[in-house]
PDB file of C-alpha atoms in Angstrom:
ATOM      1  CA  MET A1320      31.880 -54.291 -31.898  1.00 52.00           C
ATOM      2  CA  GLN A1321      34.006 -51.263 -31.289  1.00 55.00           C
ATOM      3  CA  GLN A1322      31.353 -48.949 -32.748  1.00 59.00           C
ATOM      4  CA  CYS A1323      28.717 -50.140 -30.254  1.00 56.00           C
ATOM      5  CA  SER A1324      30.999 -49.678 -27.263  1.00 56.00           C
ATOM      6  CA  ALA A1325      31.973 -46.202 -28.517  1.00 54.00           C
ATOM      7  CA  ARG A1326      28.317 -45.152 -28.546  1.00 57.00           C
ATOM      8  CA  LYS A1327      27.756 -46.401 -25.011  1.00 62.00           C
ATOM      9  CA  LYS A1328      30.725 -44.436 -23.681  1.00 62.00           C
ATOM     10  CA  ARG A1329      29.398 -41.107 -24.991  1.00 64.00           C
ATOM     11  CA  VAL A1330      28.676 -38.820 -22.041  1.00 65.00           C
ATOM     12  CA  ARG A1331      25.502 -36.781 -22.154  1.00 70.00           C
ATOM     13  CA  ASN A1332      26.207 -33.059 -21.781  1.00 78.00           C
ATOM     14  CA  GLY A1333      23.386 -30.513 -21.324  1.00 81.00           C
ATOM     15  CA  PHE A1334      19.624 -30.867 -21.389  1.00 83.00           C
ATOM     16  CA  THR A1335      17.310 -32.129 -24.083  1.00 89.00           C
ATOM     17  CA  LEU A1336      14.865 -29.827 -25.803  1.00 90.00           C
ATOM     18  CA  LEU A1337      11.952 -31.543 -24.072  1.00 91.00           C
ATOM     19  CA  GLU A1338      13.479 -30.981 -20.632  1.00 91.00           C
ATOM     20  CA  MET A1339      14.013 -27.304 -21.408  1.00 92.00           C
ATOM     21  CA  LEU A1340      10.414 -26.901 -22.620  1.00 94.00           C
ATOM     22  CA  ILE A1341       9.083 -28.492 -19.437  1.00 94.00           C
ATOM     23  CA  VAL A1342      11.160 -26.160 -17.238  1.00 95.00           C
ATOM     24  CA  VAL A1343      10.085 -23.076 -19.205  1.00 95.00           C
ATOM     25  CA  SER A1344       6.437 -24.173 -18.979  1.00 95.00           C
ATOM     26  CA  ILE A1345       6.655 -24.571 -15.207  1.00 95.00           C
ATOM     27  CA  ILE A1346       8.238 -21.128 -14.850  1.00 94.00           C
ATOM     28  CA  MET A1347       5.487 -19.576 -16.977  1.00 93.00           C
ATOM     29  CA  VAL A1348       2.739 -21.196 -14.892  1.00 93.00           C
ATOM     30  CA  LEU A1349       4.326 -19.962 -11.661  1.00 92.00           C
ATOM     31  CA  ALA A1350       4.730 -16.458 -13.096  1.00 90.00           C
ATOM     32  CA  THR A1351       1.074 -16.260 -14.147  1.00 88.00           C
ATOM     33  CA  ILE A1352       0.072 -17.168 -10.599  1.00 88.00           C
ATOM     34  CA  ALA A1353       2.530 -14.875  -8.793  1.00 85.00           C
ATOM     35  CA  ILE A1354       2.399 -11.665 -10.848  1.00 85.00           C
ATOM     36  CA  PRO A1355      -1.241 -10.737 -10.044  1.00 81.00           C
ATOM     37  CA  LYS A1356      -0.626 -11.389  -6.351  1.00 79.00           C
ATOM     38  CA  PHE A1357       2.385  -9.072  -6.243  1.00 79.00           C
ATOM     39  CA  SER A1358       0.785  -6.341  -8.346  1.00 78.00           C
ATOM     40  CA  SER A1359      -2.113  -5.960  -5.890  1.00 80.00           C
ATOM     41  CA  ALA A1360       0.226  -5.866  -2.879  1.00 82.00           C
ATOM     42  CA  GLY A1361       1.265  -2.285  -3.618  1.00 84.00           C
ATOM     43  CA  LYS A1362      -2.319  -1.040  -3.668  1.00 86.00           C
ATOM     44  CA  THR A1363      -3.124  -2.939  -0.473  1.00 87.00           C
ATOM     45  CA  ALA A1364      -0.120  -1.348   1.249  1.00 90.00           C
ATOM     46  CA  LYS A1365      -1.199   2.147   0.162  1.00 91.00           C
ATOM     47  CA  ILE A1366      -4.708   1.607   1.520  1.00 91.00           C
ATOM     48  CA  ALA A1367      -3.300   0.318   4.818  1.00 92.00           C
ATOM     49  CA  LYS A1368      -1.105   3.433   5.064  1.00 94.00           C
ATOM     50  CA  ILE A1369      -4.113   5.679   4.395  1.00 94.00           C
ATOM     51  CA  GLN A1370      -6.088   3.956   7.154  1.00 93.00           C
ATOM     52  CA  ALA A1371      -3.173   4.270   9.601  1.00 93.00           C
ATOM     53  CA  ASP A1372      -2.664   7.945   8.720  1.00 95.00           C
ATOM     54  CA  ILE A1373      -6.369   8.702   9.186  1.00 95.00           C
ATOM     55  CA  HIS A1374      -6.253   7.020  12.591  1.00 94.00           C
ATOM     56  CA  THR A1375      -3.170   9.066  13.577  1.00 95.00           C
ATOM     57  CA  VAL A1376      -4.661  12.387  12.430  1.00 95.00           C
ATOM     58  CA  SER A1377      -7.985  11.542  14.079  1.00 94.00           C
ATOM     59  CA  ASN A1378      -6.285  10.856  17.427  1.00 94.00           C
ATOM     60  CA  ALA A1379      -4.281  14.077  17.190  1.00 94.00           C
ATOM     61  CA  ALA A1380      -7.437  16.042  16.298  1.00 94.00           C
ATOM     62  CA  ALA A1381      -9.307  14.521  19.252  1.00 94.00           C
ATOM     63  CA  LEU A1382      -6.492  15.505  21.619  1.00 93.00           C
ATOM     64  CA  TYR A1383      -6.490  19.009  20.131  1.00 93.00           C
ATOM     65  CA  GLU A1384     -10.256  19.224  20.690  1.00 93.00           C
ATOM     66  CA  LEU A1385      -9.912  18.138  24.329  1.00 93.00           C
ATOM     67  CA  GLU A1386      -7.347  20.842  25.023  1.00 91.00           C
ATOM     68  CA  ASN A1387      -8.826  23.650  22.887  1.00 91.00           C
ATOM     69  CA  GLY A1388     -12.577  23.029  22.901  1.00 92.00           C
ATOM     70  CA  LYS A1389     -12.865  22.685  19.115  1.00 94.00           C
ATOM     71  CA  TYR A1390     -11.405  20.575  16.342  1.00 94.00           C
ATOM     72  CA  PRO A1391      -8.565  21.981  14.249  1.00 94.00           C
ATOM     73  CA  SER A1392      -9.489  23.502  10.903  1.00 92.00           C
ATOM     74  CA  ASP A1393      -6.801  21.556   9.054  1.00 93.00           C
ATOM     75  CA  VAL A1394      -3.854  19.208   9.518  1.00 94.00           C
ATOM     76  CA  ALA A1395      -1.393  22.123   9.429  1.00 94.00           C
ATOM     77  CA  THR A1396      -2.856  23.346  12.741  1.00 93.00           C
ATOM     78  CA  LEU A1397      -1.777  20.072  14.356  1.00 94.00           C
ATOM     79  CA  LEU A1398       1.821  20.743  13.275  1.00 94.00           C
ATOM     80  CA  LYS A1399       2.053  24.148  14.993  1.00 93.00           C
ATOM     81  CA  LYS A1400       3.480  24.415  18.491  1.00 90.00           C
ATOM     82  CA  ASP A1401       0.991  25.263  21.209  1.00 83.00           C
ATOM     83  CA  LYS A1402       1.607  27.473  24.282  1.00 83.00           C
ATOM     84  CA  THR A1403       3.650  24.750  25.961  1.00 85.00           C
ATOM     85  CA  GLY A1404       5.788  24.194  22.863  1.00 87.00           C
ATOM     86  CA  LYS A1405       4.389  20.803  21.870  1.00 89.00           C
ATOM     87  CA  THR A1406       2.848  19.767  18.581  1.00 92.00           C
ATOM     88  CA  TYR A1407       0.078  17.259  18.033  1.00 93.00           C
ATOM     89  CA  LEU A1408       1.806  15.740  14.990  1.00 94.00           C
ATOM     90  CA  GLN A1409       5.538  15.545  14.249  1.00 93.00           C
ATOM     91  CA  THR A1410       5.123  15.458  10.474  1.00 94.00           C
ATOM     92  CA  GLU A1411       2.174  15.851   8.159  1.00 94.00           C
ATOM     93  CA  PRO A1412       0.959  12.533   6.792  1.00 95.00           C
ATOM     94  CA  LYS A1413       0.208  12.702   3.089  1.00 94.00           C
ATOM     95  CA  LEU A1414      -1.912  10.586   0.800  1.00 94.00           C
ATOM     96  CA  PRO A1415       0.004   8.472  -1.761  1.00 92.00           C
ATOM     97  CA  ASP A1416      -0.656  11.117  -4.423  1.00 92.00           C
ATOM     98  CA  GLY A1417       0.836  13.839  -2.169  1.00 92.00           C
ATOM     99  CA  SER A1418      -2.413  15.558  -1.193  1.00 93.00           C
ATOM    100  CA  SER A1419      -3.387  16.385   2.396  1.00 93.00           C
ATOM    101  CA  TYR A1420      -6.010  14.882   4.666  1.00 95.00           C
ATOM    102  CA  LYS A1421      -9.058  17.005   5.549  1.00 95.00           C
ATOM    103  CA  ILE A1422     -10.557  17.577   9.002  1.00 94.00           C
ATOM    104  CA  ARG A1423     -14.233  18.537   9.186  1.00 92.00           C
ATOM    105  CA  GLU A1424     -15.719  20.723  11.936  1.00 90.00           C
ATOM    106  CA  ASP A1425     -17.074  17.611  13.670  1.00 90.00           C
ATOM    107  CA  GLY A1426     -13.608  15.984  13.735  1.00 90.00           C
ATOM    108  CA  ILE A1427     -14.113  13.522  10.877  1.00 93.00           C
ATOM    109  CA  VAL A1428     -10.815  12.998   9.050  1.00 94.00           C
ATOM    110  CA  SER A1429     -10.929  12.073   5.370  1.00 93.00           C
ATOM    111  CA  GLY A1430      -8.729  11.735   2.333  1.00 93.00           C
ATOM    112  CA  THR A1431      -9.397  11.070  -1.339  1.00 92.00           C
ATOM    113  CA  TYR A1432      -7.171   8.686  -3.269  1.00 90.00           C
ATOM    114  CA  ASP A1433      -7.785   6.911  -6.560  1.00 87.00           C
ATOM    115  CA  ASN A1434     -11.278   8.492  -6.781  1.00 87.00           C
ATOM    116  CA  LYS A1435     -12.269   6.934  -3.443  1.00 90.00           C
ATOM    117  CA  VAL A1436     -12.898   8.721  -0.159  1.00 90.00           C
ATOM    118  CA  TYR A1437     -11.442   7.190   2.989  1.00 91.00           C
ATOM    119  CA  SER A1438     -12.578   8.606   6.323  1.00 90.00           C
ATOM    120  CA  THR A1439     -12.673   8.080  10.073  1.00 85.00           C
ATOM    121  CA  GLY A1440     -14.669   4.983  10.965  1.00 65.00           C
ATOM    122  CA  SER A1441     -14.757   3.525   7.462  1.00 54.00           C
ATOM    123  CA  GLN A1442     -12.834   0.404   6.571  1.00 49.00           C
ATOM    124  CA  GLU A1443     -13.871   0.506   2.929  1.00 51.00           C
ATOM    125  CA  PRO A1444     -13.736   3.452   0.558  1.00 52.00           C
ATOM    126  CA  VAL A1445     -16.866   5.462  -0.122  1.00 48.00           C
ATOM    127  CA  ARG A1446     -17.742   5.782  -3.815  1.00 50.00           C
ATOM    128  CA  MET A1447     -17.655   9.260  -5.256  1.00 47.00           C
ATOM    129  CA  PRO A1448     -20.902  10.464  -6.879  1.00 47.00           C
ATOM    130  CA  GLY A1449     -21.202   9.387 -10.510  1.00 50.00           C
ATOM    131  CA  GLN A1450     -19.169   6.191 -10.152  1.00 45.00           C
TER     132      GLN A1450
END
């Protein structure tokens, strides 16, 4: 009789192997769902920054054109002080790879990143020839 009561009094410490396997399986399933979502967030943020930068440079170039009768030849022109001492841009926006945006003679602003061209008025990248 004493052996049976001794077994019943044993306190369970820790988790069983089955419980641990279930927890690990759940964590793995959640990780396989979450990792692709987070890995694409960085690229989405870079594209959003490119679009915002293009909009900023385009607005500055349009203001420059209104005051000077022609569009600037490059972004560096927008950083120089004019006769009144003001600049059209405080700092030069850069593409994620560190390159500069381009301004065409007609005021179209564009930038190339990850072999895709982003420009004024385009929400989606334009494919480069040969892609």
